[in-house]
Coordinates of N, CA and C in Angstrom, one line a residue:
X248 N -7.1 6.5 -13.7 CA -7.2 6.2 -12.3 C -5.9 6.6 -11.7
X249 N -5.9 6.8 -10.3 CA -4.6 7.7 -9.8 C -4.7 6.3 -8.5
X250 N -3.2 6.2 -8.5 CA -3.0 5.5 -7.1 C -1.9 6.3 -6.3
X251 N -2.0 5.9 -5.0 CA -1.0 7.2 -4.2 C -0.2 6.2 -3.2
X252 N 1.1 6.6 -3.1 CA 2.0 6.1 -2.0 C 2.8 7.2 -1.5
X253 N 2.6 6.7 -0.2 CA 3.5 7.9 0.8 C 4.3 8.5 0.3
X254 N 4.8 9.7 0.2 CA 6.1 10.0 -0.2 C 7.4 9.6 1.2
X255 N 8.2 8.8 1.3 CA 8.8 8.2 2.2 C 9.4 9.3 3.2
X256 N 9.7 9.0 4.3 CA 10.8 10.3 4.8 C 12.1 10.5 4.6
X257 N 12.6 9.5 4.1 CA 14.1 9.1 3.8 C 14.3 9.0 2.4
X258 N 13.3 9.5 2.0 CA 13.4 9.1 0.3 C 14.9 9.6 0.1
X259 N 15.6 8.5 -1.3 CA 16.9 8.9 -1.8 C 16.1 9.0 -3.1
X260 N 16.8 9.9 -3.8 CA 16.4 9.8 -5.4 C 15.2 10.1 -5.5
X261 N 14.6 9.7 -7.3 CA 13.3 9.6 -8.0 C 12.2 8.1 -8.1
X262 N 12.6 7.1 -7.4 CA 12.2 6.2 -8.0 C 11.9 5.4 -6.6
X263 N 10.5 4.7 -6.5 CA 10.4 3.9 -5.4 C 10.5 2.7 -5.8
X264 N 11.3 1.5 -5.0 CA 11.9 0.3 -4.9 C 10.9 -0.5 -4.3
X265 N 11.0 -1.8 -4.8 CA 10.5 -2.9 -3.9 C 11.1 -3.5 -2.8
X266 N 11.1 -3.6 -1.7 CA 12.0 -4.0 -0.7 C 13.2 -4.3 -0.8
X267 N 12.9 -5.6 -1.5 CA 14.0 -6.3 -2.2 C 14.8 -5.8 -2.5
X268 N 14.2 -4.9 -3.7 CA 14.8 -4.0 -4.5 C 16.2 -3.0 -3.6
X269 N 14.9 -1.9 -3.0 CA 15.4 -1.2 -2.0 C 16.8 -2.1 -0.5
X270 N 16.9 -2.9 -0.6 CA 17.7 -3.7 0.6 C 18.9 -3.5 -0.4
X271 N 19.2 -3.9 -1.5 CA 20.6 -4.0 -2.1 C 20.7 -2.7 -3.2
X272 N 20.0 -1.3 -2.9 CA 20.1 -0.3 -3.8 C 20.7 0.9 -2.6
X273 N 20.0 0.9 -1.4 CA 20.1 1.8 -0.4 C 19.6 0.8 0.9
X274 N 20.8 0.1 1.6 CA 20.6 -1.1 2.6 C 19.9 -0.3 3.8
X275 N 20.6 0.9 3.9 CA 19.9 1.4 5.0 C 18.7 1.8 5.1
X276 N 18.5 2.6 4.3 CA 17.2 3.1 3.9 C 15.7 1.7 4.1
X277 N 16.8 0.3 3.6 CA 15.7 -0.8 3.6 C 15.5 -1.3 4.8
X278 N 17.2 -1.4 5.5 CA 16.6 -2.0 6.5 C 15.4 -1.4 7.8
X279 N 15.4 0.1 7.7 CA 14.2 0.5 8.3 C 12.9 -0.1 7.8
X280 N 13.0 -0.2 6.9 CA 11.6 -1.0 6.0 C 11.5 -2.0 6.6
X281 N 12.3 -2.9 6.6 CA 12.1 -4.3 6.9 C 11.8 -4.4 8.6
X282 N 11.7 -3.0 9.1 CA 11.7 -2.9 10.4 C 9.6 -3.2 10.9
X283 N 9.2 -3.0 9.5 CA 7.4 -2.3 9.4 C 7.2 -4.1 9.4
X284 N 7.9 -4.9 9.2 CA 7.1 -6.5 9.1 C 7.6 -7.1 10.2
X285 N 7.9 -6.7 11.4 CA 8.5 -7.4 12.8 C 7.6 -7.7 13.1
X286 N 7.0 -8.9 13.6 CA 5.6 -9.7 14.0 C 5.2 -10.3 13.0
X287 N 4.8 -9.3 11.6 CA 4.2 -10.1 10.2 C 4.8 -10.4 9.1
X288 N 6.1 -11.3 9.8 CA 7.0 -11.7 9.1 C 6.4 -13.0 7.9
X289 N 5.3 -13.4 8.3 CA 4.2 -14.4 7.2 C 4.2 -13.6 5.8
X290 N 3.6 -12.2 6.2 CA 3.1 -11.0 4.9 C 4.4 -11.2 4.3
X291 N 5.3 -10.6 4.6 CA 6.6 -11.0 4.0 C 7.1 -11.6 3.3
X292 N 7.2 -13.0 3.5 CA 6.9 -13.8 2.5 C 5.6 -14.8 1.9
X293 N 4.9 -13.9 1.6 CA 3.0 -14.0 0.8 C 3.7 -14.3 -0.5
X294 N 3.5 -15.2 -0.9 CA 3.6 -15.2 -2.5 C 2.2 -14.6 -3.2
X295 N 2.6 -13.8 -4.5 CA 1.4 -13.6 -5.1 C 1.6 -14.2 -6.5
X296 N 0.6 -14.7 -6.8 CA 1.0 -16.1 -8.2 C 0.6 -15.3 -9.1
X297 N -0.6 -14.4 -9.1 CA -0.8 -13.5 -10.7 C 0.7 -12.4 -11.3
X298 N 1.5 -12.1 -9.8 CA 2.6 -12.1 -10.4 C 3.8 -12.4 -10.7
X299 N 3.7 -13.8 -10.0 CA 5.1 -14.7 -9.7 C 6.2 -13.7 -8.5
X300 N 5.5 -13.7 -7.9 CA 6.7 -13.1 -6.7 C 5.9 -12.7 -5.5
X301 N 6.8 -12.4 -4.2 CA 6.5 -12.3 -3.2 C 6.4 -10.7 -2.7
X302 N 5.5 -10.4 -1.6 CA 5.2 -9.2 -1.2 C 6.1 -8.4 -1.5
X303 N 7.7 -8.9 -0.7 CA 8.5 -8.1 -0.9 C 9.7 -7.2 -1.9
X304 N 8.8 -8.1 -2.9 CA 9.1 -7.5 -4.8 C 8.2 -7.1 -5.2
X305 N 7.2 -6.0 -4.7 CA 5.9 -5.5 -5.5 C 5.8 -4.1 -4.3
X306 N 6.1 -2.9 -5.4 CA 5.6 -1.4 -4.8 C 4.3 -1.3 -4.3
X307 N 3.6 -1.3 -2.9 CA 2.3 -1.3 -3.0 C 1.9 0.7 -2.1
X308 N 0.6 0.7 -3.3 CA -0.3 1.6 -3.6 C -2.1 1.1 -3.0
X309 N -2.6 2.7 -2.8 CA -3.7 2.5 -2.7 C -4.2 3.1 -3.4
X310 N -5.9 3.1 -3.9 CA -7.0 3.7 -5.0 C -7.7 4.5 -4.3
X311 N -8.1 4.4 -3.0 CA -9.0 5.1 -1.7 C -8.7 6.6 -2.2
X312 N -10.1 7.4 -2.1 CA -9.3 8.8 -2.4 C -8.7 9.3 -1.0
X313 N -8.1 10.2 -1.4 CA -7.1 10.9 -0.1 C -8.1 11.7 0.9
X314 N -9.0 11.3 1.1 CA -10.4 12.2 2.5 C -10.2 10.5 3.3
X315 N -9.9 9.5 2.3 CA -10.5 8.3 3.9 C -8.9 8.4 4.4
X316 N -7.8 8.3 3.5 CA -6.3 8.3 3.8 C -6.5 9.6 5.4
X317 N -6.8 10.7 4.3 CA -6.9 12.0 5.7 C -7.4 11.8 7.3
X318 N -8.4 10.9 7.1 CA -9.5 10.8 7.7 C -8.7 10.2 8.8
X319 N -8.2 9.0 8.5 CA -7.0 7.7 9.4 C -6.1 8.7 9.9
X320 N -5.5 9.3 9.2 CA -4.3 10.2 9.6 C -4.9 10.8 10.6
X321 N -5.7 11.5 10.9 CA -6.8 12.5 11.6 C -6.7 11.7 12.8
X322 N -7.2 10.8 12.8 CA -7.6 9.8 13.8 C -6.7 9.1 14.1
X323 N -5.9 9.2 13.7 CA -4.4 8.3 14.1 C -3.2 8.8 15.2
X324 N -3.4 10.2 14.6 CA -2.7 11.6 14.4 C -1.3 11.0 14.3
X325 N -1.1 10.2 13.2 CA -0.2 9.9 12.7 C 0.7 11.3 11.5
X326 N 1.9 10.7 11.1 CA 2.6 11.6 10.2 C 2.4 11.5 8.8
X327 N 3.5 11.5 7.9 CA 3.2 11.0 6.4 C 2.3 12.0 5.6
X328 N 2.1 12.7 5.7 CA 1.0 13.6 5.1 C 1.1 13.7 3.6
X329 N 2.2 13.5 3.3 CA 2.9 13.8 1.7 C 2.3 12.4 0.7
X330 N 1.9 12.7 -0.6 CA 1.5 11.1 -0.9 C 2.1 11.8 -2.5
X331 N 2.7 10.9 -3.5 CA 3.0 10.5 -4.8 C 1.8 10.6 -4.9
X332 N 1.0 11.5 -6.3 CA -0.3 10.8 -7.3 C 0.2 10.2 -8.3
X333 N 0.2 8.8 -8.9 CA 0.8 7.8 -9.5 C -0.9 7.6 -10.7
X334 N -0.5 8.4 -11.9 CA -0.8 7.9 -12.6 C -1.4 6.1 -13.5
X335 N -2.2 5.1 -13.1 CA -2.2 4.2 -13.7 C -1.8 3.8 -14.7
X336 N -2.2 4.7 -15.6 CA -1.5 5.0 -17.1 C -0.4 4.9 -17.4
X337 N 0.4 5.5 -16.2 CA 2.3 5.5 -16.7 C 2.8 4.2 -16.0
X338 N 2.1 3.2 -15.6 CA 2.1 1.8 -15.3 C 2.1 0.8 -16.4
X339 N 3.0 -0.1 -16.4 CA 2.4 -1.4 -16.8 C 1.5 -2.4 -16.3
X340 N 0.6 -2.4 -16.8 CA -1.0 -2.9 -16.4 C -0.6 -4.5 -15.9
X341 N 0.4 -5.0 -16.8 CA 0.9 -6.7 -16.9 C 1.4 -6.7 -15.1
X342 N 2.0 -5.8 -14.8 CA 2.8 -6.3 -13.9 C 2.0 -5.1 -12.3
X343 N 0.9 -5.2 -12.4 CA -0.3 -4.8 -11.7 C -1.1 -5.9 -11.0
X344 N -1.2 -5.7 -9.5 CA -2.3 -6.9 -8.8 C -3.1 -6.3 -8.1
X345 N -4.0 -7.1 -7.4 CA -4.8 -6.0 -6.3 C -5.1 -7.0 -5.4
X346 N -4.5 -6.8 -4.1 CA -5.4 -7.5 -2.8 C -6.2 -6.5 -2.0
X347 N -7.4 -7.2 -2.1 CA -8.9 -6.7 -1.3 C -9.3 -7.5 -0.8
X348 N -9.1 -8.6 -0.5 CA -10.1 -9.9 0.2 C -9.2 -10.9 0.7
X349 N -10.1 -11.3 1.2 CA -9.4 -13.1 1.8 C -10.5 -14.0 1.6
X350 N -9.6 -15.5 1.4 CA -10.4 -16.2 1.0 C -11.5 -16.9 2.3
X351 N -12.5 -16.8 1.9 CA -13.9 -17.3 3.0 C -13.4 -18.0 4.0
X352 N -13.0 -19.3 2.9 CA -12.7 -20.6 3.8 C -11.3 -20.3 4.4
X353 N -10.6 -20.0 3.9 CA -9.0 -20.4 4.6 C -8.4 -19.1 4.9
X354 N -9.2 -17.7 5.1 CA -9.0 -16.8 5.3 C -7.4 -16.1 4.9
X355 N -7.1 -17.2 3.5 CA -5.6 -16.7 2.9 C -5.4 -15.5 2.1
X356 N -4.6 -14.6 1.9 CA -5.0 -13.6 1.1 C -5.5 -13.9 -0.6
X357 N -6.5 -13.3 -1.3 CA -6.4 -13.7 -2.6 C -6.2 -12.3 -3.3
X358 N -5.1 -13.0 -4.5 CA -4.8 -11.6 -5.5 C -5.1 -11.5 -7.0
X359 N -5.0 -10.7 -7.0 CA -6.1 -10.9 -8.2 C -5.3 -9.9 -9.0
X360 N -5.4 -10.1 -10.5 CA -4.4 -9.1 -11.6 C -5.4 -7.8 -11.9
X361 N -5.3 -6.5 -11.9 CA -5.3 -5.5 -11.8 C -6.7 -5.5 -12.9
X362 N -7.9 -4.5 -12.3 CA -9.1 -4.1 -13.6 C -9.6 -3.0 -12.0
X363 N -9.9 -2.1 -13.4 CA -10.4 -1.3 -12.9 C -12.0 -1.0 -12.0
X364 N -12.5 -2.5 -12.3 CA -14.2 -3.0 -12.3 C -14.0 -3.1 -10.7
X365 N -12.7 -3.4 -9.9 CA -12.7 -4.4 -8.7 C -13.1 -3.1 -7.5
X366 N -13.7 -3.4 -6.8 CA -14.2 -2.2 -5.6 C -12.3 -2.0 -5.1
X367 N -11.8 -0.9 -5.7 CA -10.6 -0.9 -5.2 C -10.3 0.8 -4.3
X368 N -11.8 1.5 -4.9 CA -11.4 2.4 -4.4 C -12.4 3.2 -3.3
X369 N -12.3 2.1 -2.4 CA -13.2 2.2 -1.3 C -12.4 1.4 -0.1
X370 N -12.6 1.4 0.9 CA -12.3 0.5 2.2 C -13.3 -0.6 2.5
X371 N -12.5 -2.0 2.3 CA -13.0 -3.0 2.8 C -14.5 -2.9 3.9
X372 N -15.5 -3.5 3.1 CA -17.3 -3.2 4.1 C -16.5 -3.3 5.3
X373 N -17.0 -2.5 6.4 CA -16.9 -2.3 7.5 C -15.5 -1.7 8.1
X374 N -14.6 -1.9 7.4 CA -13.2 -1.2 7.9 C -13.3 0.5 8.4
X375 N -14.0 0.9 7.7 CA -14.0 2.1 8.3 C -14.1 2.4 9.5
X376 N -15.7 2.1 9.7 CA -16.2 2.5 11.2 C -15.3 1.4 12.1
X377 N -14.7 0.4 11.5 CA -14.0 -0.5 12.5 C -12.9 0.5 13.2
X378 N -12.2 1.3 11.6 CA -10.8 1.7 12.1 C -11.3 3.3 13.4
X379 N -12.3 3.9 12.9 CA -12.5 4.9 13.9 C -13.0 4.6 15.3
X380 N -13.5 3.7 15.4 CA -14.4 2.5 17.2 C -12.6 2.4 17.6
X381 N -11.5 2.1 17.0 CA -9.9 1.6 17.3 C -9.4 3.0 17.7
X382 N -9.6 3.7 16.8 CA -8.9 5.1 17.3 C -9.5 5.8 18.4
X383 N -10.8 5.5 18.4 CA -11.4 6.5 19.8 C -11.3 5.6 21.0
X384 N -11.0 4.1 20.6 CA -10.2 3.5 22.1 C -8.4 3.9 22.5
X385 N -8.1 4.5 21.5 CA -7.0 4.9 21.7 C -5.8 3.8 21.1
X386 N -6.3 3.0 20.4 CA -5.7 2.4 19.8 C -5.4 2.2 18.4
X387 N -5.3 2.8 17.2 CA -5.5 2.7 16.1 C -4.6 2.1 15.3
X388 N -5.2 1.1 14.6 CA -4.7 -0.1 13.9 C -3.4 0.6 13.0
X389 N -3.0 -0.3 12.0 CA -2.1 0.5 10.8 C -3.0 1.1 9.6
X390 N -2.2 2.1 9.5 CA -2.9 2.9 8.5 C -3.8 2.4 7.6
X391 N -3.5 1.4 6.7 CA -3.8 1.0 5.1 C -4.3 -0.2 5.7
X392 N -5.2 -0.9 6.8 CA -5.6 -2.2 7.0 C -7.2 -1.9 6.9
X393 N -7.5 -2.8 5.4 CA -8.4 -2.8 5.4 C -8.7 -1.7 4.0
X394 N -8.0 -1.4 3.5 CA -7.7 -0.7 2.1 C -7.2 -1.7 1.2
X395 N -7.8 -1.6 0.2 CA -7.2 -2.4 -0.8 C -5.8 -2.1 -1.4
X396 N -5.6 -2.9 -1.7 CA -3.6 -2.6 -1.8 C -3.6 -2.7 -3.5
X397 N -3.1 -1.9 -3.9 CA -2.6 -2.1 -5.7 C -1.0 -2.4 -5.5
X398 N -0.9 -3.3 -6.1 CA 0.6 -4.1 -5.8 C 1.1 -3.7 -7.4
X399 N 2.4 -3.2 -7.7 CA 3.6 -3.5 -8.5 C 4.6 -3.7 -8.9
X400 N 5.0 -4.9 -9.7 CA 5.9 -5.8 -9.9 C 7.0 -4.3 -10.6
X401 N 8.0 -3.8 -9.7 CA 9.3 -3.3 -10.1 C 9.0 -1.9 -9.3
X402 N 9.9 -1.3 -10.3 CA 10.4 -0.2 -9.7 C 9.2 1.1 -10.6
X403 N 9.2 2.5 -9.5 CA 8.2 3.1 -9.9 C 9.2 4.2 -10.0
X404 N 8.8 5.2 -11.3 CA 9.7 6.7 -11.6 C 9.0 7.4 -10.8
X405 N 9.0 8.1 -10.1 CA 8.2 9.4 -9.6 C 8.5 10.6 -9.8
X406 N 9.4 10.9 -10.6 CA 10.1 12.7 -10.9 C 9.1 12.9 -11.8
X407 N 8.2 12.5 -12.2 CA 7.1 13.3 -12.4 C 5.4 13.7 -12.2
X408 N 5.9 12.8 -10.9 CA 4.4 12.5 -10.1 C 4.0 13.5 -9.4
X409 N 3.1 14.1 -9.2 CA 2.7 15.2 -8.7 C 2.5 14.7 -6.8
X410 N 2.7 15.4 -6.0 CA 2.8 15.2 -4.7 C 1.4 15.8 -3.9
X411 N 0.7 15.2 -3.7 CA -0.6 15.9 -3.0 C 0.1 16.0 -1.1
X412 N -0.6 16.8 -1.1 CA -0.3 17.3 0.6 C -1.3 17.2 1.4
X413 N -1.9 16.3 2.7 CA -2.9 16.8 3.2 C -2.5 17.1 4.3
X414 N -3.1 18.5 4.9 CA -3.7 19.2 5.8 C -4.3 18.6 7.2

């Protein structure tokens, strides 16, 4: 299975960081990062218990193939075009989660430890047509809402990740 994350604009180096990570490796570089949670400073600190840590210690990835990613971009006419293809394989599976849902009642995020069985490589029922009704009001949400997120605990190599480009 292949998971894909932006290739950054500022990328330094081979290797993508977790926030955390990223804040005391390249401060600058993070603190624009930490610029993307102003309002959803909650997300921020989410703990996730399958892997003992919080959002901002886990690389997140999506499974969606790159036509719904395109699709958003299209409709967004946002940037970012560049995406890492991230091997599952060259992962440690242990330190792998996946948020797709919220819980019914308390509408809290639930995470769940990484299998391949989980609808991960689709967009949340209805997010689609929700996110394009947003875009043709001229408003369009954030990119990855409503995509399942593959979360990982550390740091990722990418000097040998192949870079897909979309058009």
């Amino acid at each position: 299975m292949e998971f894909y994350h932006r290739v950054p604009d500022a990328m330094v180096g081979t290797t993508l960081y977790p926030l955390e990570t990223l804040l005391s490796v390249h401060e600058e570089v993070g603190q624009r990062q930490v610029a993307k949670y102003e309002g959803r400073e909650r997300l921020a600190r989410t703990y996730i218990p399958c892997l003992s840590c919080k959002w901002t210690e886990v690389v997140q990835m999506v499974a969606v193939p790159l036509t719904v990613i395109h699709e958003r971009l299209r409709l967004s006419q946002a940037g970012g075009r560049r995406y890492f293809r991230i091997s599952s394989d060259s992962l440690d599976r242990d330190r792998l989660a996946v948020y797709y849902r919220n819980d019914p009642e308390t509408e809290a995020e639930v995470f769940d430890p990484f299998d391949e069985s989980l609808p991960i490589d689709r967009p949340s029922p209805g997010f689609q047509e929700w996110f394009r009704e947003a875009a043709s009001e001229g408003r369009p949400p954030r990119l990855y809402v409503g995509l399942p997120h593959i979360l990982y605990r550390g740091e990722i190599d990418v000097s040998a990740c192949p870079i897909a480009e979309l058009e």
